[in-house]
Amino acid sequence: MARIHPSAVVDPAARLADDVEVGPFAVVGPHVAIGPGTVIGPHAVVTGHTTLGARNRVFQFTSIGEIPQDRKYGGEPTRTSIGDDNVFREFVSIHAGTAQDRGVTSIGDGNWLLGYVHIAHDCVVGNRTTFSNNSQLAGHVVVDDWVVLGGFAGVHQFCRLVEHSMAAAGSIVLQDIPPFVTAAGYPAKAAGTNNEGLRRRGFTPEQILAVRRAYKVLYRGGHSLDDAKLKLADMARDEPALAPLVAFLAVPGRGIVR
């Protein structure tokens, strides 16, 4: 049976796995489902139509599943969906989706969201990401696997941060960040490749060198974006690790940081 502190308020309709822990003064709403091994800390609030998977750790004063900060929201039963093995540190806030978009805010597996991180409505966060303290996503943002946001980084709505990219501390991201790229500044501009992140994730020296060469084609070769796309497609035939970059550039978005 779930271990619920006497001071916690857990709606009888909430669905909690047998080994869930709910700390003092926490609140769990009626449309919430919480998977095995998850710990809800003191004063945390999990509300709305929200699902948390297994082995999540929700620290004190976190708010998950609250209604979106969107003037168009009219009370629709939109959702928040969270996978397994995530860490949500103090004062993290994650809002439900809106009917004007997907209707759900999604977070995958193995993510670390540090203190005061905000995930707005309809965002999609992949797996193994790291959000440093006070980093913030506006609505409708997509953050792919292994992305890192530095402290106080902010991301404009509808942007995409592609796999293995990084937004440096204090960055204001107004356009998409391609895979493997580190962006910095206000507004954020391309500032090199995420070499250390790639090394940590098992990329070989040869693959990292190919990524650096691709970066030079895209940012330092003096090519138009269309010409750079053609050159990168040729390079990806010899180095499959570049395939995510080619695939990303083939899809229109908000434009890329330059």
XYZ file of N, CA and C in Angstrom:
774
model
N 0.851 -1.205 0.000
C 0.000 0.000 0.000
C 0.878 1.244 0.000
N 0.453 2.265 -0.762
C 1.221 3.502 -0.843
C 1.437 4.109 0.536
N 2.629 4.681 0.721
C 2.957 5.319 1.994
C 2.653 6.803 1.883
N 1.582 7.221 2.504
C 1.086 8.591 2.397
C 1.157 9.243 3.769
N 1.873 10.363 3.847
C 1.992 11.061 5.120
C 0.607 11.532 5.577
N 0.333 11.493 6.872
C -1.004 11.892 7.357
C -1.426 13.297 6.969
N -0.458 14.190 6.770
C -0.809 15.569 6.411
C -1.012 15.766 4.913
N -0.666 14.779 4.098
C -0.857 14.902 2.648
C -2.333 14.811 2.304
N -2.700 15.434 1.166
C -4.083 15.383 0.685
C -4.073 14.645 -0.647
N -4.513 13.398 -0.622
C -4.535 12.555 -1.813
C -5.983 12.193 -2.106
N -6.481 12.607 -3.257
C -7.870 12.309 -3.607
C -8.074 10.800 -3.683
N -9.187 10.294 -3.162
C -9.441 8.855 -3.207
C -9.483 8.281 -4.628
N -9.769 9.135 -5.619
C -9.847 8.655 -7.002
C -8.472 8.560 -7.662
N -7.445 9.137 -7.068
C -6.100 9.061 -7.643
C -5.623 7.612 -7.644
N -4.843 7.252 -8.652
C -4.338 5.876 -8.782
C -2.844 5.865 -8.488
N -2.476 5.285 -7.368
C -1.101 5.233 -6.921
C -0.646 3.786 -6.832
N 0.541 3.511 -7.379
C 1.108 2.176 -7.219
C 1.366 1.890 -5.738
N 1.506 0.613 -5.414
C 1.556 0.203 -4.006
C 2.743 0.772 -3.242
N 3.847 1.080 -3.938
C 5.040 1.541 -3.223
C 5.318 3.024 -3.410
N 4.352 3.771 -3.892
C 4.519 5.222 -4.026
C 4.614 5.851 -2.634
N 5.478 6.869 -2.533
C 5.582 7.636 -1.292
C 5.086 9.059 -1.539
N 4.278 9.577 -0.630
C 3.769 10.950 -0.712
C 4.108 11.644 0.600
N 4.879 12.747 0.507
C 5.406 13.405 1.690
C 4.432 14.361 2.354
N 4.865 14.981 3.447
C 4.012 15.890 4.207
C 3.472 17.043 3.374
N 2.184 17.309 3.531
C 1.500 18.452 2.943
C 1.490 18.435 1.408
N 1.826 17.327 0.801
C 1.697 17.208 -0.648
C 0.225 17.057 -1.025
N -0.075 17.402 -2.293
C -1.448 17.317 -2.799
C -1.439 16.507 -4.094
N -2.308 15.513 -4.183
C -2.449 14.692 -5.382
C -3.914 14.702 -5.792
N -4.193 15.126 -7.027
C -5.567 15.301 -7.487
C -6.237 14.019 -7.941
N -7.533 14.109 -8.270
C -8.324 12.912 -8.569
C -8.008 12.246 -9.902
N -7.456 12.982 -10.857
C -7.205 12.427 -12.190
C -5.725 12.095 -12.397
N -5.049 11.814 -11.313
C -3.616 11.557 -11.349
C -3.349 10.059 -11.233
N -2.391 9.570 -12.023
C -1.902 8.193 -11.904
C -0.394 8.246 -11.696
N 0.098 7.537 -10.673
C 1.515 7.569 -10.319
C 2.042 6.145 -10.276
N 3.131 5.896 -11.010
C 3.680 4.564 -11.163
C 4.570 4.145 -10.012
N 5.003 2.889 -10.041
C 5.760 2.305 -8.922
C 7.103 2.986 -8.692
N 7.465 3.057 -7.431
C 8.760 3.590 -7.057
C 8.874 5.088 -7.081
N 7.818 5.792 -7.384
C 7.856 7.253 -7.459
C 7.692 7.852 -6.069
N 8.433 8.927 -5.808
C 8.391 9.622 -4.532
C 7.936 11.058 -4.765
N 6.874 11.446 -4.084
C 6.344 12.809 -4.157
C 6.745 13.519 -2.864
N 7.544 14.570 -2.974
C 8.108 15.217 -1.804
C 7.148 16.148 -1.082
N 7.602 16.719 0.040
C 6.761 17.610 0.836
C 6.290 18.825 0.035
N 5.033 19.175 0.236
C 4.436 20.371 -0.348
C 4.369 20.332 -1.882
N 4.680 19.229 -2.506
C 4.539 19.133 -3.965
C 3.064 19.004 -4.320
N 2.722 19.453 -5.537
C 1.353 19.357 -6.034
C 1.374 18.633 -7.372
N 0.614 17.548 -7.467
C 0.426 16.833 -8.727
C -1.068 16.830 -8.998
N -1.481 17.509 -10.058
C -2.904 17.731 -10.274
C -3.239 17.561 -11.748
N -4.483 17.883 -12.117
C -4.904 17.763 -13.507
C -4.966 16.315 -13.952
N -5.106 16.134 -15.274
C -5.088 14.800 -15.872
C -3.626 14.441 -16.137
N -2.989 13.884 -15.134
C -1.542 13.717 -15.132
C -1.159 12.268 -14.875
N -0.189 11.790 -15.657
C 0.365 10.452 -15.467
C 1.860 10.568 -15.236
N 2.335 9.964 -14.154
C 3.766 9.832 -13.892
C 4.098 8.347 -13.931
N 5.191 8.008 -14.601
C 5.608 6.625 -14.691
C 6.321 6.152 -13.435
N 7.279 5.262 -13.623
C 7.957 4.619 -12.508
C 9.207 5.377 -12.082
N 9.497 5.291 -10.785
C 10.769 5.728 -10.204
C 11.082 7.200 -10.450
N 10.077 8.023 -10.510
C 10.302 9.462 -10.576
C 10.524 10.009 -9.169
N 11.324 11.055 -9.065
C 11.555 11.719 -7.783
C 11.106 13.168 -7.920
N 10.078 13.516 -7.195
C 9.504 14.861 -7.239
C 9.841 15.547 -5.920
N 10.696 16.554 -5.975
C 11.145 17.215 -4.756
C 10.124 18.257 -4.281
N 10.419 18.822 -3.116
C 9.484 19.713 -2.445
C 9.133 20.937 -3.283
N 7.885 21.336 -3.169
C 7.332 22.544 -3.778
C 7.253 22.483 -5.306
N 7.384 21.326 -5.872
C 7.199 21.177 -7.321
C 5.711 21.150 -7.650
N 5.355 21.669 -8.831
C 3.967 21.667 -9.297
C 3.908 21.014 -10.673
N 3.147 19.932 -10.783
C 3.052 19.182 -12.029
C 1.582 19.032 -12.427
N 1.260 19.402 -13.681
C -0.069 19.155 -14.229
C -1.068 20.273 -14.064
N -0.628 21.408 -13.564
C -1.553 22.532 -13.393
C -1.997 23.055 -14.758
N -3.109 23.818 -14.773
C -3.635 24.335 -16.028
C -2.624 25.277 -16.679
N -2.655 25.393 -18.014
C -1.653 26.205 -18.706
C -1.825 27.693 -18.453
N -0.710 28.411 -18.560
C -0.737 29.873 -18.505
C -1.003 30.386 -19.910
N -2.235 30.265 -20.339
C -2.607 30.609 -21.712
C -4.002 31.216 -21.670
N -4.124 32.425 -22.188
C -5.418 33.113 -22.144
C -6.504 32.360 -22.918
N -6.094 31.529 -23.872
C -7.083 30.792 -24.665
C -7.624 29.572 -23.936
N -7.007 29.199 -22.841
C -7.440 27.987 -22.148
C -8.837 28.175 -21.586
N -9.721 27.228 -21.910
C -11.118 27.330 -21.504
C -11.596 26.202 -20.619
N -10.686 25.573 -19.906
C -11.083 24.513 -18.993
C -11.104 23.122 -19.596
N -10.570 22.969 -20.802
C -10.564 21.646 -21.441
C -9.718 20.665 -20.619
N -10.080 19.373 -20.637
C -9.350 18.371 -19.841
C -8.047 17.949 -20.516
N -7.148 18.875 -20.696
C -5.865 18.564 -21.326
C -4.958 17.856 -20.322
N -3.830 17.316 -20.812
C -3.084 16.349 -20.007
C -1.611 16.723 -19.844
N -0.996 16.024 -18.894
C 0.453 16.025 -18.703
C 0.890 14.572 -18.605
N 1.881 14.194 -19.406
C 2.340 12.804 -19.435
C 3.843 12.761 -19.166
N 4.238 12.001 -18.153
C 5.639 11.932 -17.732
C 6.051 10.465 -17.662
N 7.243 10.167 -18.189
C 7.730 8.795 -18.245
C 8.370 8.335 -16.947
N 9.488 7.622 -17.067
C 10.130 6.971 -15.931
C 11.471 7.636 -15.588
N 11.892 7.456 -14.340
C 13.259 7.764 -13.897
C 13.636 9.228 -14.060
N 12.689 10.117 -13.909
C 12.966 11.546 -13.982
C 13.190 12.126 -12.591
N 13.950 13.228 -12.536
C 14.179 13.960 -11.296
C 13.679 15.384 -11.488
N 12.768 15.802 -10.609
C 12.229 17.159 -10.641
C 12.605 17.824 -9.317
N 13.562 18.750 -9.381
C 14.045 19.364 -8.157
C 13.099 20.470 -7.688
N 13.543 21.216 -6.664
C 12.669 22.140 -5.967
C 12.070 23.204 -6.898
N 10.780 23.442 -6.747
C 10.048 24.518 -7.408
C 9.966 24.358 -8.931
N 10.164 23.175 -9.450
C 9.889 22.938 -10.869
C 8.387 23.080 -11.115
N 8.020 23.657 -12.274
C 6.608 23.752 -12.658
C 6.430 23.214 -14.074
N 5.428 22.354 -14.237
C 5.123 21.734 -15.531
C 3.625 21.854 -15.752
N 3.233 22.502 -16.853
C 1.822 22.770 -17.100
C 1.247 21.852 -18.169
N -0.038 21.597 -18.061
C -0.748 20.744 -19.017
C -0.832 21.416 -20.387
N -1.204 20.621 -21.392
C -1.322 21.122 -22.760
C -2.552 21.977 -22.975
N -2.738 22.384 -24.222
C -3.912 23.166 -24.603
C -4.643 22.488 -25.754
N -5.935 22.802 -25.859
C -6.740 22.229 -26.938
C -6.314 22.755 -28.295
N -5.626 23.893 -28.333
C -5.189 24.468 -29.605
C -3.967 23.744 -30.181
N -3.341 22.893 -29.399
C -2.184 22.146 -29.879
C -2.417 20.665 -29.634
N -1.439 19.959 -29.085
C -1.517 18.518 -28.908
C -2.459 18.129 -27.783
N -2.725 19.072 -26.879
C -3.550 18.753 -25.728
C -2.797 18.046 -24.622
N -1.478 17.897 -24.776
C -0.699 17.211 -23.758
C 0.720 17.779 -23.725
N 1.252 17.946 -22.539
C 2.663 18.241 -22.333
C 3.346 16.931 -21.986
N 4.427 16.597 -22.699
C 5.046 15.273 -22.564
C 6.503 15.392 -22.142
N 6.897 14.544 -21.218
C 8.287 14.427 -20.789
C 8.628 12.947 -20.785
N 9.772 12.601 -21.373
C 10.147 11.204 -21.535
C 10.778 10.599 -20.298
N 11.916 9.941 -20.477
C 12.553 9.168 -19.411
C 13.939 9.717 -19.081
N 14.311 9.591 -17.810
C 15.679 9.859 -17.395
C 16.116 11.296 -17.473
N 15.188 12.225 -17.356
C 15.521 13.646 -17.432
C 15.808 14.215 -16.042
N 16.665 15.227 -16.019
C 16.966 15.959 -14.785
C 16.528 17.400 -14.972
N 15.532 17.821 -14.196
C 15.065 19.202 -14.197
C 15.418 19.796 -12.842
N 16.356 20.719 -12.829
C 16.858 21.265 -11.573
C 15.986 22.434 -11.106
N 16.397 23.087 -10.024
C 15.521 24.017 -9.347
C 14.955 25.122 -10.221
N 13.658 25.390 -10.049
C 12.944 26.501 -10.679
C 12.807 26.362 -12.204
N 13.011 25.207 -12.744
C 12.771 24.993 -14.176
C 11.274 25.096 -14.455
N 10.934 25.681 -15.608
C 9.532 25.752 -16.028
C 9.369 25.122 -17.404
N 8.387 24.217 -17.519
C 8.010 23.596 -18.793
C 6.580 24.023 -19.088
N 6.402 24.836 -20.110
C 5.075 25.379 -20.409
C 4.225 24.388 -21.210
N 3.023 24.814 -21.497
C 2.020 23.960 -22.137
C 2.472 23.456 -23.511
N 2.127 22.211 -23.780
C 2.320 21.567 -25.088
C 3.779 21.317 -25.454
N 4.683 21.462 -24.502
C 6.077 21.130 -24.795
C 6.256 19.615 -24.884
N 7.261 19.217 -25.656
C 7.644 17.810 -25.759
C 9.119 17.712 -25.392
N 9.412 17.015 -24.322
C 10.787 16.811 -23.871
C 11.098 15.330 -24.018
N 12.242 15.027 -24.628
C 12.600 13.647 -24.892
C 13.194 12.947 -23.689
N 14.336 12.279 -23.879
C 14.959 11.459 -22.851
C 16.368 11.959 -22.544
N 16.771 11.778 -21.287
C 18.137 12.054 -20.843
C 18.554 13.504 -21.025
N 17.627 14.414 -20.933
C 17.964 15.833 -21.010
C 18.371 16.348 -19.636
N 19.049 17.499 -19.634
C 19.408 18.165 -18.381
C 19.014 19.634 -18.481
N 18.161 20.063 -17.567
C 17.746 21.461 -17.480
C 18.375 22.042 -16.215
N 19.332 22.941 -16.384
C 19.973 23.549 -15.217
C 19.032 24.554 -14.553
N 19.430 25.024 -13.378
C 18.558 25.868 -12.563
C 18.030 27.077 -13.331
N 16.725 27.307 -13.184
C 16.035 28.472 -13.735
C 15.932 28.477 -15.258
N 16.236 27.400 -15.935
C 15.992 27.366 -17.381
C 14.495 27.219 -17.632
N 14.033 27.798 -18.742
C 12.593 27.954 -18.957
C 12.225 27.659 -20.409
N 11.122 26.934 -20.601
C 10.574 26.722 -21.940
C 9.244 27.432 -22.061
N 9.074 28.232 -23.113
C 7.745 28.741 -23.455
C 6.924 27.602 -24.067
N 5.693 27.896 -24.441
C 4.816 26.850 -24.951
C 5.253 26.292 -26.294
N 4.871 25.042 -26.553
C 5.021 24.390 -27.862
C 6.473 24.123 -28.256
N 7.372 24.081 -27.302
C 8.785 23.823 -27.594
C 9.033 22.319 -27.630
N 9.922 21.889 -28.525
C 10.352 20.487 -28.594
C 11.824 20.415 -28.210
N 12.121 19.582 -27.228
C 13.493 19.356 -26.779
C 13.796 17.881 -26.970
N 14.714 17.570 -27.858
C 15.016 16.177 -28.182
C 15.945 15.540 -27.144
N 16.279 14.281 -27.363
C 17.103 13.519 -26.431
C 18.481 14.157 -26.225
N 18.978 14.052 -24.990
C 20.351 14.423 -24.633
C 20.635 15.925 -24.736
N 19.631 16.750 -24.844
C 19.839 18.199 -24.885
C 20.185 18.709 -23.485
N 21.012 19.741 -23.422
C 21.377 20.382 -22.159
C 21.032 21.865 -22.233
N 20.342 22.366 -21.205
C 20.094 23.802 -21.062
C 20.867 24.309 -19.856
N 21.679 25.336 -20.067
C 22.405 25.944 -18.971
C 21.494 26.778 -18.090
N 22.014 27.210 -16.955
C 21.225 28.001 -16.024
C 20.698 29.281 -16.654
N 19.441 29.593 -16.362
C 18.765 30.810 -16.812
C 18.597 30.877 -18.335
N 18.752 29.766 -19.035
C 18.458 29.764 -20.473
C 16.948 29.832 -20.682
N 16.530 30.588 -21.692
C 15.118 30.711 -22.021
C 14.881 30.378 -23.477
N 13.788 29.675 -23.758
C 13.507 29.217 -25.117
C 12.152 29.753 -25.568
N 12.146 30.428 -26.719
C 10.935 30.999 -27.315
C 9.980 29.888 -27.750
N 8.703 30.209 -27.742
C 7.706 29.209 -28.143
C 7.929 28.731 -29.578
N 7.588 27.471 -29.793
C 7.666 26.781 -31.085
C 9.099 26.477 -31.545
N 10.092 26.760 -30.712
C 11.449 26.391 -31.079
C 11.677 24.895 -30.869
N 12.747 24.403 -31.509
C 13.160 23.020 -31.328
C 14.654 22.987 -31.004
N 14.991 22.255 -29.960
C 16.378 21.996 -29.602
C 16.635 20.530 -29.913
N 17.485 20.283 -30.894
C 17.608 18.949 -31.461
C 18.663 18.146 -30.697
N 18.633 16.846 -30.856
C 19.428 15.927 -30.053
C 20.899 16.330 -29.958
N 21.438 16.189 -28.745
C 22.839 16.463 -28.435
C 23.216 17.937 -28.564
N 22.235 18.830 -28.662
C 22.557 20.257 -28.693
C 22.603 20.810 -27.271
N 23.075 22.041 -27.172
C 23.197 22.679 -25.859
C 22.934 24.160 -25.982
N 22.171 24.696 -25.024
C 21.990 26.142 -24.891
C 22.772 26.579 -23.664
N 23.759 27.431 -23.858
C 24.639 27.828 -22.762
C 23.894 28.668 -21.730
N 24.491 28.808 -20.564
C 23.884 29.572 -19.481
C 23.532 30.982 -19.942
N 22.325 31.418 -19.591
C 21.889 32.764 -19.921
C 21.444 32.969 -21.350
N 21.429 31.932 -22.154
C 21.028 32.075 -23.557
C 19.541 32.380 -23.678
N 19.193 33.165 -24.692
C 17.797 33.375 -25.071
C 17.654 32.810 -26.476
N 16.978 31.683 -26.574
C 16.899 30.921 -27.823
C 15.638 31.343 -28.572
N 15.818 31.962 -29.732
C 14.703 32.457 -30.534
C 14.491 31.641 -31.810
N 15.447 30.756 -32.128
C 15.333 29.889 -33.299
C 15.813 28.494 -32.932
N 15.627 27.552 -33.844
C 15.988 26.166 -33.573
C 17.506 26.001 -33.448
N 17.907 25.086 -32.556
C 19.324 24.730 -32.428
C 19.514 23.359 -33.076
N 20.346 23.269 -34.115
C 20.557 21.985 -34.795
C 21.234 20.966 -33.885
N 21.180 19.688 -34.255
C 21.880 18.678 -33.472
C 23.376 18.960 -33.396
N 23.946 18.624 -32.250
C 25.383 18.712 -31.970
C 25.889 20.132 -31.720
N 25.037 21.136 -31.871
C 25.484 22.533 -31.824
C 25.298 23.113 -30.426
N 26.271 23.898 -29.988
C 26.142 24.702 -28.779
C 25.808 26.132 -29.184
N 24.774 26.691 -28.569
C 24.367 28.071 -28.839
C 24.519 28.894 -27.576
N 24.841 30.176 -27.740
C 25.055 31.051 -26.589
C 24.699 32.470 -26.966
N 24.285 33.259 -25.961
C 24.062 34.680 -26.176
C 22.603 35.068 -26.195
N 22.384 36.395 -26.395
C 21.033 36.968 -26.432
C 20.965 37.947 -27.600
N 20.344 37.507 -28.721
C 19.776 36.170 -28.951
C 20.877 35.135 -29.144
N 20.536 33.873 -28.927
C 21.529 32.811 -29.010
C 22.037 32.656 -30.439
N 23.351 32.523 -30.558
C 24.012 32.265 -31.832
C 24.829 30.983 -31.706
N 25.108 30.355 -32.835
C 25.936 29.154 -32.824
C 27.323 29.491 -32.276
N 27.822 28.637 -31.364
C 29.098 28.905 -30.705
C 30.020 27.695 -30.721
N 29.795 26.767 -31.646
C 30.637 25.590 -31.737
C 29.835 24.313 -31.596
N 30.543 23.210 -31.465
C 29.891 21.905 -31.328
C 30.008 21.411 -29.886
N 29.077 20.562 -29.503
C 28.992 20.055 -28.136
C 29.922 18.857 -27.971
N 31.218 19.099 -28.118
C 32.184 18.004 -28.164
C 32.204 17.168 -26.894
N 32.207 17.825 -25.742
C 32.287 17.075 -24.493
C 31.040 16.204 -24.304
N 29.876 16.751 -24.629
C 28.660 15.953 -24.536
C 28.703 14.737 -25.442
N 29.219 14.915 -26.652
C 29.312 13.792 -27.581
C 30.282 12.729 -27.067
N 31.400 13.159 -26.502
C 32.347 12.191 -25.937
C 31.711 11.383 -24.820
N 30.982 12.059 -23.967
C 30.351 11.374 -22.837
C 29.315 10.360 -23.307
N 28.756 10.574 -24.471
C 27.695 9.682 -24.964
C 28.216 8.638 -25.936
N 29.535 8.505 -26.029
C 30.100 7.389 -26.767
C 30.414 7.643 -28.217
N 30.339 8.903 -28.672
C 30.757 9.202 -30.036
C 32.268 8.984 -30.157
N 32.688 8.401 -31.244
C 34.108 8.150 -31.472
C 34.810 9.450 -31.880
N 36.143 9.510 -31.731
C 36.858 10.698 -32.202
C 36.603 10.998 -33.676
N 36.466 9.959 -34.480
C 36.202 10.155 -35.906
C 34.822 10.779 -36.133
N 33.839 10.326 -35.364
C 32.499 10.899 -35.496
C 32.473 12.355 -35.033
N 33.172 12.645 -33.964
C 33.219 14.024 -33.477
C 33.913 14.923 -34.491
N 34.953 14.420 -35.109
C 35.625 15.188 -36.158
C 34.681 15.451 -37.320
N 33.883 14.454 -37.700
C 32.906 14.643 -38.777
C 31.879 15.699 -38.400
N 31.447 15.697 -37.134
C 30.500 16.710 -36.663
C 31.125 18.099 -36.758
N 32.379 18.223 -36.382
C 33.045 19.531 -36.442
C 33.188 20.006 -37.885
N 33.479 19.087 -38.784
C 33.562 19.463 -40.188
C 32.197 19.893 -40.723
N 31.162 19.193 -40.303
C 29.813 19.569 -40.730
C 29.450 20.960 -40.213
N 29.848 21.250 -38.977
C 29.596 22.573 -38.409
C 30.262 23.659 -39.256
N 31.484 23.417 -39.686
C 32.181 24.397 -40.510
C 31.466 24.629 -41.835
N 30.923 23.563 -42.419
C 30.156 23.716 -43.658
C 28.934 24.591 -43.422
N 28.250 24.326 -42.302
C 26.988 25.021 -42.042
C 27.201 26.474 -41.619
N 28.279 26.727 -40.880
C 28.414 28.040 -40.250
C 29.615 28.869 -40.714
N 30.640 28.232 -41.229
C 31.853 28.990 -41.527
C 32.307 28.886 -42.979
N 31.589 28.153 -43.790
C 32.034 27.939 -45.161
C 31.574 28.991 -46.142
N 30.766 29.943 -45.690
C 30.266 30.971 -46.596
C 29.193 30.479 -47.544
N 28.610 29.298 -47.262
C 27.584 28.741 -48.144
C 26.208 29.293 -47.795
N 25.352 29.355 -48.798
C 23.938 29.568 -48.493
C 23.426 28.338 -47.753
N 22.296 28.489 -47.084
C 21.751 27.348 -46.347
C 21.415 26.197 -47.290
N 20.880 26.505 -48.456
C 20.546 25.440 -49.417
C 21.793 24.706 -49.890
N 22.859 25.444 -50.163
C 24.104 24.792 -50.590
C 24.704 23.957 -49.458
N 24.618 24.482 -48.242
C 25.138 23.737 -47.096
C 24.376 22.424 -46.916
N 23.070 22.464 -47.125
C 22.279 21.234 -47.001
C 22.752 20.171 -47.995
N 23.034 20.573 -49.215
C 23.495 19.617 -50.226
C 24.854 19.035 -49.843
N 25.750 19.872 -49.375
C 27.069 19.392 -48.985
C 26.978 18.453 -47.790
N 26.129 18.779 -46.835
C 25.990 17.933 -45.652
C 25.358 16.587 -46.004
N 24.426 16.594 -46.952
C 23.839 15.332 -47.392
C 24.901 14.418 -47.996
N 25.825 14.994 -48.751
C 26.927 14.205 -49.312
C 27.824 13.657 -48.202
N 28.116 14.496 -47.213
C 28.970 14.052 -46.112
C 28.324 12.931 -45.310
N 27.007 12.995 -45.143
C 26.300 11.992 -44.347
C 26.305 10.615 -45.008
N 26.521 10.561 -46.306
C 26.608 9.249 -46.965
C 27.839 8.480 -46.489
N 28.895 9.210 -46.144
C 30.115 8.574 -45.652
C 30.152 8.471 -44.130
N 29.405 9.337 -43.447
C 29.393 9.323 -41.987
C 27.947 9.349 -41.485
N 27.373 8.172 -41.180
C 25.967 8.096 -40.757
C 25.650 8.919 -39.509
N 26.651 9.223 -38.693
C 26.384 10.007 -37.489
C 25.820 11.381 -37.814
N 26.028 11.849 -39.054
C 25.511 13.159 -39.464
C 24.060 13.111 -39.929
N 23.477 11.932 -39.982
C 22.104 11.799 -40.486
C 21.104 12.662 -39.718
N 21.178 12.763 -38.371
C 20.221 13.632 -37.673
C 20.293 15.091 -38.107
N 21.478 15.571 -38.429
C 21.623 16.956 -38.885
C 20.950 17.147 -40.235
N 21.170 16.218 -41.155
C 20.549 16.300 -42.480
C 19.031 16.223 -42.361
N 18.535 15.310 -41.525
C 17.087 15.154 -41.355
C 16.467 16.410 -40.748
N 17.142 16.997 -39.775
C 16.624 18.211 -39.153
C 16.534 19.354 -40.152
N 17.569 19.554 -40.939
C 17.593 20.666 -41.899
C 16.555 20.511 -43.004
N 16.080 19.295 -43.214
C 15.065 19.051 -44.257
C 13.663 19.454 -43.828
N 13.475 19.748 -42.535
C 12.140 20.059 -42.016
C 12.069 21.549 -41.692
N 11.121 22.288 -42.272
C 11.011 23.717 -41.962
C 10.682 23.939 -40.488
N 11.202 25.008 -39.934
C 10.903 25.369 -38.557
C 10.955 26.868 -38.397
N 11.472 27.321 -37.264
C 11.602 28.768 -37.030
C 12.884 29.331 -37.602
N 13.593 28.534 -38.395
C 14.933 28.909 -38.818
C 15.920 28.454 -37.758
N 17.199 28.415 -38.109
C 18.196 27.926 -37.185
C 19.044 29.065 -36.649
N 19.587 28.866 -35.447
C 20.517 29.862 -34.908
C 21.700 29.957 -35.861
N 22.147 31.176 -36.155
C 23.225 31.383 -37.146
C 24.320 32.257 -36.577
